Amino acid sequence: MFATCRLHDVNPEKWLTHLLERIRVAAKDQLHLLLTQNYTTVTS
């Protein structure tokens, strides 16, 4: 996880917080949006 965050220049703590807040309510077909590489798109 943390290596992927570094690879995508994402703060791991912020991403993990984002993930944990949203994973329970995310639709199954939208889970890919919670991946690290998509986090910068969501937060930009």
GROMACS .gro file of N, CA and C in nm:
model
  132
    1MET      N    1   0.081  -0.119   0.000
    1MET     CA    2   0.000   0.000   0.000
    1MET      C    3   0.086   0.126   0.000
    2PHE      N    4   0.179   0.133   0.092
    2PHE     CA    5   0.258   0.255   0.105
    2PHE      C    6   0.350   0.276  -0.014
    3ALA      N    7   0.400   0.168  -0.070
    3ALA     CA    8   0.484   0.179  -0.189
    3ALA      C    9   0.402   0.232  -0.307
    4THR      N   10   0.279   0.187  -0.318
    4THR     CA   11   0.192   0.236  -0.425
    4THR      C   12   0.159   0.383  -0.404
    5CYS      N   13   0.139   0.423  -0.280
    5CYS     CA   14   0.116   0.565  -0.250
    5CYS      C   15   0.237   0.648  -0.293
    6ARG      N   16   0.356   0.600  -0.259
    6ARG     CA   17   0.477   0.673  -0.298
    6ARG      C   18   0.490   0.680  -0.450
    7LEU      N   19   0.458   0.571  -0.516
    7LEU     CA   20   0.466   0.566  -0.661
    7LEU      C   21   0.376   0.670  -0.727
    8HIS      N   22   0.259   0.693  -0.668
    8HIS     CA   23   0.161   0.786  -0.724
    8HIS      C   24   0.164   0.923  -0.654
    9ASP      N   25   0.264   0.945  -0.570
    9ASP     CA   26   0.281   1.072  -0.499
    9ASP      C   27   0.157   1.109  -0.419
   10VAL      N   28   0.109   1.010  -0.340
   10VAL     CA   29  -0.010   1.026  -0.258
   10VAL      C   30   0.029   1.013  -0.112
   11ASN      N   31  -0.027   1.098  -0.028
   11ASN     CA   32  -0.006   1.089   0.116
   11ASN      C   33  -0.079   0.964   0.167
   12PRO      N   34  -0.007   0.865   0.219
   12PRO     CA   35  -0.071   0.739   0.260
   12PRO      C   36  -0.175   0.757   0.371
   13GLU      N   37  -0.149   0.846   0.464
   13GLU     CA   38  -0.244   0.866   0.574
   13GLU      C   39  -0.375   0.926   0.522
   14LYS      N   40  -0.366   1.023   0.436
   14LYS     CA   41  -0.487   1.085   0.380
   14LYS      C   42  -0.563   0.986   0.292
   15TRP      N   43  -0.488   0.909   0.212
   15TRP     CA   44  -0.553   0.811   0.125
   15TRP      C   45  -0.625   0.704   0.207
   16LEU      N   46  -0.558   0.653   0.311
   16LEU     CA   47  -0.618   0.549   0.393
   16LEU      C   48  -0.743   0.600   0.464
   17THR      N   49  -0.739   0.723   0.512
   17THR     CA   50  -0.857   0.785   0.573
   17THR      C   51  -0.970   0.794   0.471
   18HIS      N   52  -0.937   0.840   0.352
   18HIS     CA   53  -1.035   0.850   0.243
   18HIS      C   54  -1.095   0.713   0.213
   19LEU      N   55  -1.010   0.613   0.203
   19LEU     CA   56  -1.054   0.476   0.174
   19LEU      C   57  -1.149   0.424   0.281
   20LEU      N   58  -1.110   0.436   0.406
   20LEU     CA   59  -1.191   0.381   0.515
   20LEU      C   60  -1.325   0.452   0.530
   21GLU      N   61  -1.329   0.580   0.497
   21GLU     CA   62  -1.455   0.654   0.505
   21GLU      C   63  -1.552   0.613   0.395
   22ARG      N   64  -1.501   0.568   0.283
   22ARG     CA   65  -1.587   0.544   0.166
   22ARG      C   66  -1.609   0.398   0.129
   23ILE      N   67  -1.527   0.308   0.176
   23ILE     CA   68  -1.534   0.170   0.128
   23ILE      C   69  -1.665   0.100   0.165
   24ARG      N   70  -1.722   0.134   0.278
   24ARG     CA   71  -1.845   0.066   0.321
   24ARG      C   72  -1.966   0.108   0.238
   25VAL      N   73  -1.964   0.227   0.182
   25VAL     CA   74  -2.081   0.276   0.108
   25VAL      C   75  -2.061   0.272  -0.044
   26ALA      N   76  -1.942   0.236  -0.087
   26ALA     CA   77  -1.914   0.233  -0.231
   26ALA      C   78  -1.983   0.113  -0.296
   27ALA      N   79  -2.038   0.137  -0.412
   27ALA     CA   80  -2.098   0.029  -0.490
   27ALA      C   81  -1.986  -0.062  -0.540
   28LYS      N   82  -2.016  -0.190  -0.555
   28LYS     CA   83  -1.914  -0.286  -0.599
   28LYS      C   84  -1.850  -0.247  -0.730
   29ASP      N   85  -1.928  -0.190  -0.821
   29ASP     CA   86  -1.871  -0.152  -0.950
   29ASP      C   87  -1.793  -0.020  -0.945
   30GLN      N   88  -1.788   0.042  -0.827
   30GLN     CA   89  -1.715   0.168  -0.810
   30GLN      C   90  -1.592   0.153  -0.720
   31LEU      N   91  -1.565   0.032  -0.672
   31LEU     CA   92  -1.453   0.012  -0.580
   31LEU      C   93  -1.318   0.048  -0.642
   32HIS      N   94  -1.305   0.032  -0.772
   32HIS     CA   95  -1.179   0.067  -0.839
   32HIS      C   96  -1.146   0.215  -0.822
   33LEU      N   97  -1.246   0.297  -0.797
   33LEU     CA   98  -1.221   0.440  -0.778
   33LEU      C   99  -1.150   0.470  -0.647
   34LEU      N  100  -1.149   0.373  -0.556
   34LEU     CA  101  -1.083   0.392  -0.427
   34LEU      C  102  -0.935   0.354  -0.431
   35LEU      N  103  -0.889   0.301  -0.542
   35LEU     CA  104  -0.748   0.263  -0.554
   35LEU      C  105  -0.660   0.387  -0.551
   36THR      N  106  -0.538   0.367  -0.507
   36THR     CA  107  -0.444   0.478  -0.490
   36THR      C  108  -0.427   0.560  -0.617
   37GLN      N  109  -0.414   0.496  -0.731
   37GLN     CA  110  -0.391   0.569  -0.855
   37GLN      C  111  -0.509   0.658  -0.894
   38ASN      N  112  -0.627   0.630  -0.841
   38ASN     CA  113  -0.743   0.712  -0.870
   38ASN      C  114  -0.768   0.819  -0.764
   39TYR      N  115  -0.698   0.812  -0.653
   39TYR     CA  116  -0.716   0.907  -0.543
   39TYR      C  117  -0.684   1.049  -0.586
   40THR      N  118  -0.577   1.070  -0.661
   40THR     CA  119  -0.540   1.205  -0.702
   40THR      C  120  -0.646   1.265  -0.794
   41THR      N  121  -0.712   1.183  -0.873
   41THR     CA  122  -0.818   1.232  -0.960
   41THR      C  123  -0.938   1.278  -0.877
   42VAL      N  124  -0.969   1.204  -0.772
   42VAL     CA  125  -1.083   1.235  -0.686
   42VAL      C  126  -1.058   1.362  -0.607
   43THR      N  127  -0.937   1.382  -0.559
   43THR     CA  128  -0.907   1.494  -0.471
   43THR      C  129  -0.861   1.619  -0.543
   44SER      N  130  -0.838   1.612  -0.672
   44SER     CA  131  -0.789   1.730  -0.746
   44SER      C  132  -0.898   1.832  -0.767
   0.00000   0.00000   0.00000
